[in-house]
Amino acid sequence: MTPSPLPVLVVGAGPVGLTMANLLAARGVPVVLVERNATTSDEAKAISLDDESLRTLQSAGLADAVMRIVVPGTGTRYYDRKGRQLFHARGPEPYRLGYPFKNQFAQPELERALLDALAPRENVTTAFSTELVDVADAEDGVRATLRDVATDETRELAASWLLACDGGRSILRELKKIDMTGTSHKDVWLVADTLGDAHDERYGMHHGTPERPTVIVPGRDGRCRYEFRLRPGEGTGGTRPDFATIQRLVAPHRTIAPEQVERCINYTFNAVVADRWRDGRCFLLGDAAHMMPPFAGQGLNSGVRDAANLGWKVAEVWHGRASDALLDTYEPERRPHATAMVAFSERLGRVVMTTDARRALLRDVVVRALLRSARGRRYLAEMRFRPRAVHADGLVVRTGRGDERLVGTQLPQPLVLAPSEPHPRRLDAVLGEHPVLLGVDVPAEAWDALVAWPFDRVDVVLGERLPRATSGRRAVADADGRLAAALGSARGRFVLVKPDRYVAAVFAADDHTRVGAALSRHGISLAGAG
């Protein structure tokens, strides 16, 4: 395995493409980012970043910049058919991944922040008003034909891989003749981003009145997003509504002047998944791979998960530290959850945003019945009804010995203590950007069997003890009990954590040969693995 001399071509400078470009550049991979539009978007699109997305941005050094433009949110509050509060969905344990569970933002601001972060990166070339028009396989990568939208001139670019983050109308998907399977919905929603709004709540509001299902999401500095389900004859998808319609719909919530409408559009949505996400050295990510209704707030976040999953793998292969087989684990790890999230978003819309009075009544009765028990309240408040992101296939190794519930799940990000550090730090700041092997209260001699494995190594000290620096290994200790809660079940064993923080394996030292052989089959070369 040798490093590639060619850059990675990222097509599409929306949030997913910009995130991918930053992730690759932060890992030392040269990137060419092209976007058919002249600038970043000013359209009303995504509005919610979850804690996992912020954790991904943290890995590229972007979390602090993005946190300055978001509202640190507290989830979503649901209201019944008569406008009464049903429950507040706050998600799992607060700050479980190191950030607020759900955070409101304005997509134009996010795109500008991500683009600004690329400016000082010398290994990134950005070309707006440039579109992909053709792509061909080559021995060492791909040959992409790019067209300058302003001059109509074309040029060829040699790239190691092509990562298509070019949205629901993906050019790459069209060139590769990749179909999408699912449903296109005809329901029309009016979405308006407004200014000068008095809403200051740190949560989104879903009003389940069947006469007019409505979503309200307050933002920063007096911004607020309104979404209204339109009745037949009130508007068609892809058109801009007149101000009189906006004013009429917003009237129950505020008074508004024309200049306070920042942007507005009528839209419909799709619930579809691409039939395949890889074609040779070309990959689909984000809306190019899957599109979903907006009701779960997971469209953009699913795309960021794609970037987090594929980005580190491309970097490892580009640097020659892994073979191309590692890239085959992308779709098996991401497709099941993305598909489940598409279906969940559809179901949530049918239940929460129904226009059927009888279905709304049944929904309210069932929810209030659940709220009568502590278990039911936890189910709703912690959003246990939402599909969990778990890697059941791909780069996961199960030995069949001991407690393996951690395998395939994402490791939380508690605060930890590090040797000679005066203050607790987030776990990821210690783990670094590469695959990392954690020894959870293992004896020092247990590391001897893994001495040739090319992973970063970290001793995890549980209990109320101090970490000690050791030659060749870092160390962390529990700062507040959350590290023990996360890794206590793996005490005395090793935990292999991928750079996207999903757990690849939990194993004892005497299982290292078996685990190493399985990792090798997925393209990771392990000296001494058997």
Short mmCIF file of C-alpha atoms in Angstrom, two decimals:
data_model
loop_
_atom_site.label_atom_id
_atom_site.label_comp_id
_atom_site.label_asym_id
_atom_site.label_seq_id
_atom_site.Cartn_x
_atom_site.Cartn_y
_atom_site.Cartn_z
CA MET A 1 0.00 0.00 0.00
CA THR A 2 1.47 3.33 -1.11
CA PRO A 3 0.19 6.89 -0.70
CA SER A 4 -1.74 8.40 -3.60
CA PRO A 5 -0.21 11.38 -5.41
CA LEU A 6 -3.62 12.67 -6.53
CA PRO A 7 -6.11 14.90 -4.68
CA VAL A 8 -9.60 13.85 -3.69
CA LEU A 9 -12.36 15.56 -5.68
CA VAL A 10 -15.36 16.65 -3.61
CA VAL A 11 -18.36 17.67 -5.71
CA GLY A 12 -20.81 20.01 -3.99
CA ALA A 13 -20.10 22.80 -1.48
CA GLY A 14 -23.17 22.41 0.68
CA PRO A 15 -22.74 21.57 4.38
CA VAL A 16 -21.87 17.92 3.68
CA GLY A 17 -19.30 18.69 0.99
CA LEU A 18 -17.75 21.48 3.05
CA THR A 19 -17.60 19.18 6.08
CA MET A 20 -15.96 16.44 4.03
CA ALA A 21 -13.39 18.85 2.58
CA ASN A 22 -12.50 20.06 6.08
CA LEU A 23 -12.24 16.52 7.46
CA LEU A 24 -9.92 15.39 4.66
CA ALA A 25 -7.78 18.52 4.78
CA ALA A 26 -7.39 18.19 8.55
CA ARG A 27 -6.03 14.67 7.94
CA GLY A 28 -3.45 15.90 5.44
CA VAL A 29 -5.28 14.89 2.25
CA PRO A 30 -5.25 17.35 -0.68
CA VAL A 31 -8.76 18.28 -1.78
CA VAL A 32 -10.33 19.91 -4.83
CA LEU A 33 -13.83 21.17 -3.97
CA VAL A 34 -16.12 22.19 -6.84
CA GLU A 35 -19.58 23.76 -6.72
CA ARG A 36 -21.86 24.54 -9.68
CA ASN A 37 -23.30 27.66 -8.01
CA ALA A 38 -21.39 30.93 -7.81
CA THR A 39 -21.48 31.11 -4.00
CA THR A 40 -22.60 29.14 -1.00
CA SER A 41 -26.35 28.77 -0.64
CA ASP A 42 -28.77 31.42 0.61
CA GLU A 43 -31.80 29.09 0.50
CA ALA A 44 -34.00 27.88 3.35
CA LYS A 45 -32.85 24.34 3.95
CA ALA A 46 -31.52 22.51 7.01
CA ILE A 47 -31.91 24.13 10.41
CA SER A 48 -30.80 21.57 13.03
CA LEU A 49 -27.37 20.18 13.96
CA ASP A 50 -27.27 17.37 16.49
CA ASP A 51 -24.56 16.51 19.00
CA GLU A 52 -23.02 13.85 16.77
CA SER A 53 -22.57 16.35 13.93
CA LEU A 54 -20.91 18.83 16.27
CA ARG A 55 -18.62 16.07 17.48
CA THR A 56 -17.65 15.40 13.86
CA LEU A 57 -16.90 19.08 13.33
CA GLN A 58 -14.81 19.00 16.50
CA SER A 59 -12.57 16.40 14.86
CA ALA A 60 -11.73 18.96 12.13
CA GLY A 61 -11.20 21.76 14.65
CA LEU A 62 -14.47 23.48 13.72
CA ALA A 63 -16.76 22.98 16.70
CA ASP A 64 -15.99 26.28 18.42
CA ALA A 65 -16.53 28.30 15.24
CA VAL A 66 -19.85 26.57 14.58
CA MET A 67 -21.03 26.87 18.19
CA ARG A 68 -20.81 30.66 17.78
CA ILE A 69 -23.58 30.58 15.15
CA VAL A 70 -25.98 28.05 16.69
CA VAL A 71 -28.55 28.08 19.47
CA PRO A 72 -27.51 25.45 22.05
CA GLY A 73 -30.84 23.68 21.92
CA THR A 74 -32.79 21.51 24.30
CA GLY A 75 -34.67 19.34 21.80
CA THR A 76 -38.23 19.49 20.50
CA ARG A 77 -41.52 20.21 22.25
CA TYR A 78 -44.61 18.50 20.84
CA TYR A 79 -48.14 19.87 21.12
CA ASP A 80 -51.44 18.06 20.71
CA ARG A 81 -54.39 18.65 18.41
CA LYS A 82 -55.68 21.47 20.64
CA GLY A 83 -52.37 23.25 21.08
CA ARG A 84 -51.63 21.81 24.52
CA GLN A 85 -48.12 20.59 25.38
CA LEU A 86 -47.65 16.83 25.10
CA PHE A 87 -43.97 16.25 25.91
CA HIS A 88 -40.49 17.66 25.47
CA ALA A 89 -38.05 15.36 23.64
CA ARG A 90 -34.61 16.21 25.00
CA GLY A 91 -32.74 13.15 23.76
CA PRO A 92 -30.46 10.90 25.81
CA GLU A 93 -28.17 12.05 28.60
CA PRO A 94 -27.31 15.77 28.21
CA TYR A 95 -23.91 16.39 26.65
CA ARG A 96 -23.41 12.65 26.22
CA LEU A 97 -21.33 13.30 23.08
CA GLY A 98 -19.85 16.52 24.42
CA TYR A 99 -22.41 18.94 22.94
CA PRO A 100 -26.07 19.93 23.24
CA PHE A 101 -28.39 17.32 21.77
CA LYS A 102 -30.05 19.50 19.11
CA ASN A 103 -28.93 22.93 17.92
CA GLN A 104 -30.74 25.43 15.69
CA PHE A 105 -28.79 27.32 13.03
CA ALA A 106 -29.15 29.15 9.72
CA GLN A 107 -27.69 27.14 6.84
CA PRO A 108 -26.19 30.15 5.00
CA GLU A 109 -24.24 31.02 8.17
CA LEU A 110 -23.08 27.44 8.61
CA GLU A 111 -21.87 27.18 5.02
CA ARG A 112 -19.95 30.45 5.32
CA ALA A 113 -18.30 29.26 8.55
CA LEU A 114 -17.26 25.96 6.97
CA LEU A 115 -15.98 27.70 3.84
CA ASP A 116 -14.02 30.24 5.89
CA ALA A 117 -12.35 27.33 7.70
CA LEU A 118 -11.04 26.02 4.38
CA ALA A 119 -9.39 29.32 3.41
CA PRO A 120 -6.17 28.88 5.43
CA ARG A 121 -5.79 25.22 4.48
CA GLU A 122 -3.05 25.09 1.84
CA ASN A 123 -4.04 21.61 0.66
CA VAL A 124 -7.54 22.70 -0.48
CA THR A 125 -8.47 24.19 -3.86
CA THR A 126 -12.00 25.57 -4.14
CA ALA A 127 -13.74 26.28 -7.46
CA PHE A 128 -17.25 27.77 -7.54
CA SER A 129 -19.24 28.13 -10.78
CA THR A 130 -17.75 24.78 -11.72
CA GLU A 131 -19.74 21.64 -12.41
CA LEU A 132 -18.98 18.01 -13.02
CA VAL A 133 -20.03 16.95 -16.53
CA ASP A 134 -18.33 13.57 -16.93
CA VAL A 135 -16.19 11.05 -15.09
CA ALA A 136 -14.18 8.07 -16.25
CA ASP A 137 -12.25 5.39 -14.39
CA ALA A 138 -8.48 5.49 -14.52
CA GLU A 139 -5.82 3.09 -13.31
CA ASP A 140 -4.88 5.24 -10.33
CA GLY A 141 -8.21 7.00 -9.72
CA VAL A 142 -10.70 8.90 -11.86
CA ARG A 143 -10.57 11.46 -14.65
CA ALA A 144 -13.25 14.06 -14.10
CA THR A 145 -14.38 16.57 -16.72
CA LEU A 146 -15.28 19.91 -15.17
CA ARG A 147 -17.06 22.82 -16.84
CA ASP A 148 -16.73 26.49 -15.97
CA VAL A 149 -20.34 27.68 -15.81
CA ALA A 150 -19.43 31.27 -16.73
CA THR A 151 -17.18 30.56 -19.73
CA ASP A 152 -18.43 27.10 -20.78
CA GLU A 153 -14.80 25.96 -20.91
CA THR A 154 -14.01 22.42 -19.79
CA ARG A 155 -10.93 20.90 -18.22
CA GLU A 156 -9.91 17.49 -16.96
CA LEU A 157 -8.87 16.72 -13.42
CA ALA A 158 -7.12 13.57 -12.25
CA ALA A 159 -8.27 12.58 -8.77
CA SER A 160 -7.77 9.62 -6.47
CA TRP A 161 -11.46 9.46 -5.50
CA LEU A 162 -14.60 11.40 -6.31
CA LEU A 163 -16.96 12.09 -3.41
CA ALA A 164 -20.35 13.32 -4.59
CA CYS A 165 -22.03 15.61 -2.07
CA ASP A 166 -24.06 17.28 -4.81
CA GLY A 167 -27.56 16.91 -3.42
CA GLY A 168 -30.81 15.33 -4.49
CA ARG A 169 -30.18 16.08 -8.17
CA SER A 170 -26.71 14.55 -8.07
CA ILE A 171 -24.85 14.75 -11.37
CA LEU A 172 -22.67 11.80 -10.39
CA ARG A 173 -25.73 9.67 -9.67
CA GLU A 174 -27.04 10.59 -13.11
CA LEU A 175 -23.72 9.87 -14.84
CA LYS A 176 -23.43 6.50 -13.13
CA LYS A 177 -27.12 5.70 -13.78
CA ILE A 178 -27.80 4.99 -10.11
CA ASP A 179 -31.51 4.90 -9.32
CA MET A 180 -33.18 5.83 -6.02
CA THR A 181 -35.87 3.73 -4.35
CA GLY A 182 -38.63 5.21 -2.22
CA THR A 183 -41.50 7.67 -2.33
CA SER A 184 -41.98 11.24 -3.53
CA HIS A 185 -44.55 13.02 -1.38
CA LYS A 186 -47.03 15.51 -2.79
CA ASP A 187 -47.73 17.36 0.46
CA VAL A 188 -46.75 21.02 0.11
CA TRP A 189 -45.19 22.95 2.99
CA LEU A 190 -44.49 26.67 3.18
CA VAL A 191 -41.20 27.38 4.92
CA ALA A 192 -40.34 30.95 5.93
CA ASP A 193 -37.22 32.26 7.66
CA THR A 194 -38.18 35.46 9.46
CA LEU A 195 -36.43 38.31 11.26
CA GLY A 196 -37.35 40.45 14.24
CA ASP A 197 -39.11 37.57 15.98
CA ALA A 198 -39.87 37.52 19.71
CA HIS A 199 -39.47 33.74 20.11
CA ASP A 200 -36.52 32.98 22.37
CA GLU A 201 -37.12 29.31 23.12
CA ARG A 202 -34.13 26.99 22.81
CA TYR A 203 -36.25 24.20 21.39
CA GLY A 204 -38.24 23.52 18.26
CA MET A 205 -42.04 23.34 18.46
CA HIS A 206 -44.18 20.85 16.55
CA HIS A 207 -47.85 21.78 16.65
CA GLY A 208 -49.99 18.79 15.75
CA THR A 209 -53.25 20.60 15.03
CA PRO A 210 -54.77 18.72 12.08
CA GLU A 211 -56.30 21.94 10.68
CA ARG A 212 -52.81 23.40 10.18
CA PRO A 213 -49.77 21.32 11.24
CA THR A 214 -47.00 23.81 12.05
CA VAL A 215 -43.32 23.74 12.97
CA ILE A 216 -41.65 26.70 14.71
CA VAL A 217 -37.88 26.76 15.28
CA PRO A 218 -36.45 29.89 16.95
CA GLY A 219 -32.93 30.92 15.98
CA ARG A 220 -30.33 33.51 16.95
CA ASP A 221 -30.75 37.29 17.00
CA GLY A 222 -34.50 37.34 16.37
CA ARG A 223 -34.52 34.79 13.56
CA CYS A 224 -37.27 32.19 13.48
CA ARG A 225 -38.21 29.40 11.05
CA TYR A 226 -41.92 28.76 10.39
CA GLU A 227 -43.19 25.76 8.45
CA PHE A 228 -46.88 25.35 7.58
CA ARG A 229 -48.64 22.44 5.92
CA LEU A 230 -50.57 23.91 3.00
CA ARG A 231 -54.05 22.83 2.04
CA PRO A 232 -54.92 21.89 -1.54
CA GLY A 233 -54.97 25.02 -3.70
CA GLU A 234 -52.85 27.12 -1.32
CA GLY A 235 -49.57 26.62 -3.17
CA THR A 236 -47.41 24.30 -5.26
CA GLY A 237 -43.95 22.96 -4.59
CA GLY A 238 -40.96 24.92 -5.88
CA THR A 239 -42.77 28.28 -5.98
CA ARG A 240 -42.38 31.36 -3.81
CA PRO A 241 -45.56 32.31 -1.93
CA ASP A 242 -46.84 35.87 -1.95
CA PHE A 243 -46.53 38.00 1.17
CA ALA A 244 -50.27 37.93 1.83
CA THR A 245 -50.13 34.15 2.26
CA ILE A 246 -47.12 34.38 4.58
CA GLN A 247 -48.77 37.10 6.64
CA ARG A 248 -52.00 35.11 6.98
CA LEU A 249 -50.25 31.95 8.17
CA VAL A 250 -47.86 33.69 10.56
CA ALA A 251 -50.60 35.92 12.06
CA PRO A 252 -51.48 33.58 14.97
CA HIS A 253 -47.86 33.74 16.11
CA ARG A 254 -46.68 37.31 15.34
CA THR A 255 -47.16 40.37 13.19
CA ILE A 256 -44.77 40.63 10.26
CA ALA A 257 -43.70 43.12 7.61
CA PRO A 258 -42.37 42.23 4.14
CA GLU A 259 -38.82 43.20 5.04
CA GLN A 260 -38.91 40.71 7.94
CA VAL A 261 -39.21 37.75 5.58
CA GLU A 262 -35.62 36.71 5.01
CA ARG A 263 -36.47 33.89 2.61
CA CYS A 264 -39.51 31.78 1.82
CA ILE A 265 -40.42 28.86 -0.45
CA ASN A 266 -43.08 26.21 -0.92
CA TYR A 267 -41.58 22.74 -1.01
CA THR A 268 -42.36 19.06 -1.22
CA PHE A 269 -40.10 16.27 -0.01
CA ASN A 270 -38.84 12.82 -0.93
CA ALA A 271 -38.17 9.66 1.05
CA VAL A 272 -35.67 7.81 -1.14
CA VAL A 273 -32.35 5.97 -0.90
CA ALA A 274 -29.86 5.41 -3.73
CA ASP A 275 -29.64 1.81 -4.86
CA ARG A 276 -25.88 1.80 -4.41
CA TRP A 277 -23.49 4.31 -2.86
CA ARG A 278 -20.24 3.28 -4.52
CA ASP A 279 -19.23 2.91 -8.13
CA GLY A 280 -15.52 2.16 -8.40
CA ARG A 281 -13.72 5.16 -6.95
CA CYS A 282 -16.87 7.30 -6.82
CA PHE A 283 -19.06 7.61 -3.72
CA LEU A 284 -22.41 9.20 -2.88
CA LEU A 285 -22.97 11.10 0.37
CA GLY A 286 -25.78 13.15 1.92
CA ASP A 287 -28.82 13.92 -0.22
CA ALA A 288 -27.08 12.34 -3.20
CA ALA A 289 -27.35 9.02 -1.33
CA HIS A 290 -30.56 9.51 0.66
CA MET A 291 -33.33 12.09 1.01
CA MET A 292 -35.84 12.18 3.83
CA PRO A 293 -38.75 14.23 5.15
CA PRO A 294 -37.68 17.01 7.53
CA PHE A 295 -39.75 16.01 10.58
CA ALA A 296 -36.93 14.23 12.44
CA GLY A 297 -34.37 16.95 11.66
CA GLN A 298 -31.94 14.31 10.39
CA GLY A 299 -31.40 15.07 6.69
CA LEU A 300 -28.23 17.11 7.11
CA ASN A 301 -27.12 15.17 10.17
CA SER A 302 -27.29 11.91 8.23
CA GLY A 303 -25.07 13.48 5.58
CA VAL A 304 -22.54 14.58 8.19
CA ARG A 305 -22.52 11.00 9.51
CA ASP A 306 -21.69 9.87 5.97
CA ALA A 307 -18.77 12.31 5.85
CA ALA A 308 -17.51 11.24 9.28
CA ASN A 309 -17.65 7.58 8.28
CA LEU A 310 -16.10 7.83 4.82
CA GLY A 311 -13.71 10.71 5.44
CA TRP A 312 -11.30 8.93 7.79
CA LYS A 313 -11.32 5.82 5.60
CA VAL A 314 -10.40 7.76 2.46
CA ALA A 315 -7.64 9.46 4.44
CA GLU A 316 -6.23 6.15 5.68
CA VAL A 317 -6.22 4.67 2.17
CA TRP A 318 -4.85 7.87 0.58
CA HIS A 319 -1.92 7.84 3.03
CA GLY A 320 -1.25 4.17 2.31
CA ARG A 321 -2.13 2.98 5.80
CA ALA A 322 -5.03 0.81 4.58
CA SER A 323 -6.14 -0.88 1.38
CA ASP A 324 -9.13 -0.07 -0.80
CA ALA A 325 -11.08 -2.84 0.98
CA LEU A 326 -11.60 -0.45 3.89
CA LEU A 327 -13.78 1.76 1.67
CA ASP A 328 -16.15 -1.15 1.10
CA THR A 329 -17.24 -0.82 4.74
CA TYR A 330 -18.80 2.62 4.17
CA GLU A 331 -22.14 1.56 2.72
CA PRO A 332 -22.72 -1.45 5.02
CA GLU A 333 -22.14 0.78 8.05
CA ARG A 334 -24.20 3.75 6.92
CA ARG A 335 -27.00 2.43 4.69
CA PRO A 336 -29.02 0.60 7.37
CA HIS A 337 -29.29 3.62 9.66
CA ALA A 338 -29.92 6.09 6.82
CA THR A 339 -32.68 3.83 5.45
CA ALA A 340 -34.21 3.45 8.91
CA MET A 341 -34.08 7.22 9.43
CA VAL A 342 -35.86 7.85 6.11
CA ALA A 343 -38.66 5.48 7.17
CA PHE A 344 -38.79 6.97 10.66
CA SER A 345 -39.05 10.52 9.29
CA GLU A 346 -42.00 9.42 7.15
CA ARG A 347 -43.76 7.78 10.12
CA LEU A 348 -43.13 10.76 12.35
CA GLY A 349 -44.63 13.09 9.76
CA ARG A 350 -47.72 10.90 9.37
CA VAL A 351 -48.29 10.88 13.14
CA VAL A 352 -47.14 14.29 14.36
CA MET A 353 -48.11 16.33 11.31
CA THR A 354 -51.31 14.50 10.39
CA THR A 355 -54.29 16.37 8.96
CA ASP A 356 -56.64 13.53 9.95
CA ALA A 357 -58.59 14.51 13.08
CA ARG A 358 -59.16 10.88 14.13
CA ARG A 359 -55.49 10.00 13.79
CA ALA A 360 -54.55 13.13 15.77
CA LEU A 361 -56.95 12.10 18.55
CA LEU A 362 -55.50 8.58 18.66
CA ARG A 363 -51.96 10.01 18.74
CA ASP A 364 -52.77 12.26 21.69
CA VAL A 365 -54.47 9.46 23.63
CA VAL A 366 -51.54 7.09 23.13
CA VAL A 367 -48.94 9.70 24.08
CA ARG A 368 -50.80 10.72 27.24
CA ALA A 369 -51.10 7.04 28.20
CA LEU A 370 -47.34 6.64 27.84
CA LEU A 371 -46.75 9.72 29.96
CA ARG A 372 -48.50 8.06 32.92
CA SER A 373 -45.52 5.78 33.59
CA ALA A 374 -41.87 6.59 34.27
CA ARG A 375 -40.84 4.16 31.54
CA GLY A 376 -43.15 5.82 29.03
CA ARG A 377 -41.91 9.28 29.97
CA ARG A 378 -38.30 8.19 29.44
CA TYR A 379 -39.24 6.60 26.11
CA LEU A 380 -40.61 9.90 24.85
CA ALA A 381 -38.27 12.38 26.52
CA GLU A 382 -35.11 10.46 25.56
CA MET A 383 -36.43 9.82 22.03
CA ARG A 384 -36.00 6.08 22.34
CA PHE A 385 -38.43 5.78 19.45
CA ARG A 386 -35.75 7.12 17.09
CA PRO A 387 -33.53 4.57 15.25
CA ARG A 388 -30.12 4.18 16.86
CA ALA A 389 -27.01 4.47 14.73
CA VAL A 390 -25.32 1.10 15.20
CA HIS A 391 -22.82 -0.61 12.90
CA ALA A 392 -24.04 -4.18 12.57
CA ASP A 393 -21.83 -4.85 9.55
CA GLY A 394 -18.68 -3.40 8.06
CA LEU A 395 -15.59 -2.80 10.17
CA VAL A 396 -16.91 -4.55 13.28
CA VAL A 397 -15.44 -7.64 14.91
CA ARG A 398 -17.26 -9.81 17.44
CA THR A 399 -15.39 -12.56 19.24
CA GLY A 400 -18.39 -14.12 20.96
CA ARG A 401 -16.67 -13.77 24.32
CA GLY A 402 -17.69 -11.41 27.09
CA ASP A 403 -20.04 -8.43 26.95
CA GLU A 404 -20.03 -7.06 23.39
CA ARG A 405 -22.86 -4.54 23.64
CA LEU A 406 -20.37 -1.74 22.93
CA VAL A 407 -19.40 -3.16 19.52
CA GLY A 408 -20.87 -1.11 16.70
CA THR A 409 -22.08 1.69 18.97
CA GLN A 410 -20.68 5.19 19.25
CA LEU A 411 -18.50 5.81 22.27
CA PRO A 412 -19.72 8.74 24.39
CA GLN A 413 -17.45 11.74 24.93
CA PRO A 414 -17.15 12.37 28.67
CA LEU A 415 -14.69 14.69 30.34
CA VAL A 416 -11.44 12.96 31.23
CA LEU A 417 -8.24 13.67 33.12
CA ALA A 418 -4.90 13.36 31.34
CA PRO A 419 -1.42 13.25 32.92
CA SER A 420 0.00 16.70 33.71
CA GLU A 421 -3.21 18.43 32.51
CA PRO A 422 -4.67 20.90 35.03
CA HIS A 423 -8.24 20.73 33.71
CA PRO A 424 -10.51 17.96 32.43
CA ARG A 425 -10.68 17.65 28.64
CA ARG A 426 -13.16 16.15 26.22
CA LEU A 427 -12.23 12.57 25.47
CA ASP A 428 -11.74 13.10 21.71
CA ALA A 429 -9.08 15.74 22.33
CA VAL A 430 -6.98 12.98 23.87
CA LEU A 431 -7.86 10.19 21.42
CA GLY A 432 -6.66 12.04 18.30
CA GLU A 433 -7.64 11.54 14.66
CA HIS A 434 -6.56 7.95 13.98
CA PRO A 435 -7.97 4.57 15.04
CA VAL A 436 -7.14 4.16 18.71
CA LEU A 437 -6.80 1.15 20.98
CA LEU A 438 -8.03 1.65 24.53
CA GLY A 439 -6.80 -0.64 27.29
CA VAL A 440 -9.52 -0.45 29.95
CA ASP A 441 -7.81 -1.16 33.26
CA VAL A 442 -5.64 -3.80 31.59
CA PRO A 443 -2.32 -4.86 33.16
CA ALA A 444 0.79 -3.43 31.50
CA GLU A 445 1.90 -6.86 30.24
CA ALA A 446 -1.36 -7.29 28.29
CA TRP A 447 -0.11 -4.69 25.80
CA ASP A 448 2.84 -6.92 24.82
CA ALA A 449 0.73 -9.02 22.45
CA LEU A 450 -0.26 -5.89 20.53
CA VAL A 451 3.11 -4.21 20.35
CA ALA A 452 3.23 -4.35 16.52
CA TRP A 453 -0.30 -3.05 15.93
CA PRO A 454 -0.19 0.37 14.21
CA PHE A 455 -2.77 2.12 16.38
CA ASP A 456 -2.55 4.93 18.88
CA ARG A 457 -2.73 3.48 22.40
CA VAL A 458 -4.44 4.83 25.47
CA ASP A 459 -4.60 3.42 29.00
CA VAL A 460 -8.08 4.00 30.45
CA VAL A 461 -8.02 4.29 34.24
CA LEU A 462 -11.38 3.75 35.90
CA GLY A 463 -12.29 4.65 39.46
CA GLU A 464 -11.02 7.60 41.43
CA ARG A 465 -7.40 7.28 40.40
CA LEU A 466 -4.90 9.42 38.51
CA PRO A 467 -3.65 8.52 35.04
CA ARG A 468 0.08 7.90 34.61
CA ALA A 469 2.04 8.57 31.45
CA THR A 470 3.74 5.48 30.00
CA SER A 471 6.26 5.23 27.19
CA GLY A 472 4.38 4.68 23.93
CA ARG A 473 0.94 5.14 25.46
CA ARG A 474 -1.28 8.01 26.51
CA ALA A 475 -3.59 7.73 29.50
CA VAL A 476 -6.93 9.07 30.65
CA ALA A 477 -8.83 8.79 33.92
CA ASP A 478 -12.45 9.31 34.85
CA ALA A 479 -13.29 12.94 35.64
CA ASP A 480 -16.93 12.61 36.69
CA GLY A 481 -18.03 8.97 36.53
CA ARG A 482 -19.19 9.07 32.92
CA LEU A 483 -16.09 7.30 31.59
CA ALA A 484 -16.80 4.37 33.91
CA ALA A 485 -20.43 4.35 32.76
CA ALA A 486 -19.27 4.21 29.13
CA LEU A 487 -16.46 1.66 29.42
CA GLY A 488 -17.04 -0.19 32.69
CA SER A 489 -18.41 -3.24 30.84
CA ALA A 490 -15.05 -3.55 29.01
CA ARG A 491 -12.86 -3.54 32.13
CA GLY A 492 -9.83 -5.77 31.64
CA ARG A 493 -10.17 -5.77 27.84
CA PHE A 494 -9.20 -3.73 24.81
CA VAL A 495 -11.59 -1.47 22.89
CA LEU A 496 -10.74 -0.52 19.31
CA VAL A 497 -12.35 2.83 18.44
CA LYS A 498 -12.59 4.12 14.88
CA PRO A 499 -11.96 7.82 14.16
CA ASP A 500 -15.71 8.40 13.82
CA ARG A 501 -15.82 7.12 17.44
CA TYR A 502 -17.77 3.96 16.68
CA VAL A 503 -16.43 0.85 18.40
CA ALA A 504 -14.93 -1.74 16.04
CA ALA A 505 -14.09 -4.44 18.61
CA VAL A 506 -13.96 -5.29 22.30
CA PHE A 507 -11.60 -8.17 23.07
CA ALA A 508 -9.22 -9.77 25.54
CA ALA A 509 -5.49 -9.91 24.85
CA ASP A 510 -5.61 -13.62 23.98
CA ASP A 511 -8.11 -12.86 21.17
CA HIS A 512 -5.74 -10.48 19.38
CA THR A 513 -4.86 -12.91 16.55
CA ARG A 514 -8.50 -13.52 15.68
CA VAL A 515 -9.38 -9.82 15.81
CA GLY A 516 -6.30 -8.84 13.83
CA ALA A 517 -7.13 -11.30 11.04
CA ALA A 518 -10.67 -9.90 10.78
CA LEU A 519 -9.38 -6.33 10.60
CA SER A 520 -6.91 -7.33 7.90
CA ARG A 521 -9.75 -8.64 5.77
CA HIS A 522 -11.20 -5.13 5.87
CA GLY A 523 -8.00 -3.56 4.54
CA ILE A 524 -6.15 -2.66 7.74
CA SER A 525 -2.69 -4.19 7.77
CA LEU A 526 -1.63 -5.37 11.23
CA ALA A 527 1.92 -6.58 11.71
CA GLY A 528 1.93 -9.57 14.00
CA ALA A 529 -1.79 -10.19 13.63
CA GLY A 530 -1.23 -13.86 13.04
#
